[in-house]
């Protein structure tokens, strides 16, 4: 499967952005999905995860209450709604997929993911 992330940009602190991750192929609904972010010089970190059917979600402490992950299996797309953005949210955001992941499980470790999209840059100005 190929993943395509989009929706990044420049926004002022306190603003909002919505990222999208579109997948190719017909197996999207069988994948658990996640978002990670990378700041240069730092390790890529987990942001949010969603189960195959969208019923279960999980967030890092740093974005809990501000970000919301969702998915539309009919359109092979996952979203990350980012509100109340802070300068420390500035990073390249990556979407990723775990194949064959039916069930309520959520995945927070990079090595658990089978497919990765390219990053989309989010820059939050103070």
Coordinates of C-alpha atoms in Angstrom, one line a residue:
X1 CA 0.0 0.0 0.0
X2 CA 1.1 3.6 -0.6
X3 CA 0.3 6.3 1.8
X4 CA 0.1 10.0 0.9
X5 CA 0.0 12.6 3.7
X6 CA -1.1 16.2 3.0
X7 CA -2.5 19.2 4.7
X8 CA 0.5 20.7 6.4
X9 CA 1.4 24.3 6.3
X10 CA 2.2 27.4 8.3
X11 CA -0.2 28.5 11.1
X12 CA -0.1 30.8 14.1
X13 CA 0.0 29.5 17.6
X14 CA -3.6 28.8 18.7
X15 CA -4.7 27.9 15.2
X16 CA -5.8 24.7 13.6
X17 CA -4.9 22.4 10.8
X18 CA -6.3 19.1 9.5
X19 CA -3.9 16.6 8.0
X20 CA -5.0 13.8 5.7
X21 CA -3.5 10.5 4.8
X22 CA -4.8 8.8 1.7
X23 CA -4.0 5.1 1.0
X24 CA -3.9 3.3 -2.3
X25 CA -5.4 -0.2 -2.7
X26 CA -8.5 -1.9 -1.3
X27 CA -7.3 -3.2 2.1
X28 CA -7.3 0.1 3.9
X29 CA -10.1 -1.0 6.3
X30 CA -7.9 -3.9 7.5
X31 CA -5.1 -1.5 8.7
X32 CA -4.6 0.1 12.0
X33 CA -3.2 3.5 11.4
X34 CA -1.1 6.1 13.2
X35 CA 0.5 9.5 13.1
X36 CA 4.1 10.2 14.1
X37 CA 6.1 13.4 13.9
X38 CA 9.8 14.3 13.5
X39 CA 11.7 17.3 14.5
X40 CA 15.3 17.6 13.0
X41 CA 17.8 16.3 15.5
X42 CA 15.2 14.4 17.5
X43 CA 13.7 10.9 17.4
X44 CA 10.5 10.4 15.5
X45 CA 7.7 10.4 18.1
X46 CA 4.3 8.9 18.3
X47 CA 1.3 11.3 18.0
X48 CA -1.9 9.4 17.6
X49 CA -3.3 6.0 16.7
X50 CA -6.7 4.7 15.4
X51 CA -8.0 1.2 15.2
X52 CA -9.1 -0.4 11.9
X53 CA -12.8 0.7 12.3
X54 CA -12.1 4.0 14.0
X55 CA -13.8 3.1 17.3
X56 CA -10.6 3.2 19.3
X57 CA -8.0 6.0 19.5
X58 CA -5.0 6.8 21.5
X59 CA -2.9 9.9 21.9
X60 CA 0.5 11.0 23.2
X61 CA 0.3 13.1 26.4
X62 CA 1.6 16.1 24.5
X63 CA -1.4 16.3 22.1
X64 CA -4.2 14.7 24.2
X65 CA -7.2 17.0 24.3
X66 CA -6.0 19.1 21.3
X67 CA -5.7 16.6 18.5
X68 CA -8.2 14.2 17.1
X69 CA -7.6 11.2 14.8
X70 CA -10.3 9.7 12.7
X71 CA -10.7 7.7 9.5
X72 CA -13.1 7.3 6.6
X73 CA -12.7 3.7 5.3
X74 CA -15.0 4.3 2.4
X75 CA -12.6 6.9 1.1
X76 CA -9.3 5.2 2.2
X77 CA -8.4 8.3 4.3
X78 CA -7.3 9.0 7.8
X79 CA -7.3 12.5 9.3
X80 CA -5.6 14.3 12.1
X81 CA -7.5 17.4 13.3
X82 CA -5.0 19.6 15.2
X83 CA -6.4 22.4 17.3
X84 CA -4.8 24.9 19.7
X85 CA -1.5 24.4 18.0
X86 CA 1.7 25.4 19.8
X87 CA 5.2 26.2 18.4
X88 CA 6.4 22.9 19.9
X89 CA 4.0 21.1 17.5
X90 CA 6.3 22.2 14.6
X91 CA 7.5 19.0 12.9
X92 CA 7.2 16.8 9.8
X93 CA 4.1 14.6 10.3
X94 CA 4.1 11.1 9.0
X95 CA 1.2 8.6 8.6
X96 CA 1.7 4.9 8.9
X97 CA -0.2 1.6 8.7
X98 CA -0.2 -1.8 10.4
X99 CA -1.4 -4.5 8.0
X100 CA -4.0 -7.1 9.0
X101 CA -4.8 -5.3 12.2
X102 CA -8.4 -6.1 13.0
X103 CA -9.5 -5.7 16.5
X104 CA -9.2 -3.0 19.1
X105 CA -5.4 -2.9 19.2
X106 CA -3.6 0.4 18.9
X107 CA 0.1 0.7 18.0
X108 CA 2.5 3.3 19.3
X109 CA 5.9 2.0 18.3
X110 CA 7.5 2.7 15.0
X111 CA 8.7 -0.9 14.5
X112 CA 5.1 -2.1 14.7
X113 CA 4.1 -0.3 11.5
X114 CA 4.5 -1.8 8.0
X115 CA 3.9 1.1 5.7
X116 CA 4.9 4.8 5.9
X117 CA 3.9 7.8 4.0
X118 CA 6.1 10.8 3.2
X119 CA 6.0 13.6 5.7
X120 CA 4.0 16.8 5.6
X121 CA 5.5 19.8 7.3
X122 CA 3.6 21.7 10.0
X123 CA 5.1 24.9 11.2
X124 CA 3.5 26.8 14.1
X125 CA 4.7 30.4 14.6
X126 CA 4.6 32.1 18.0

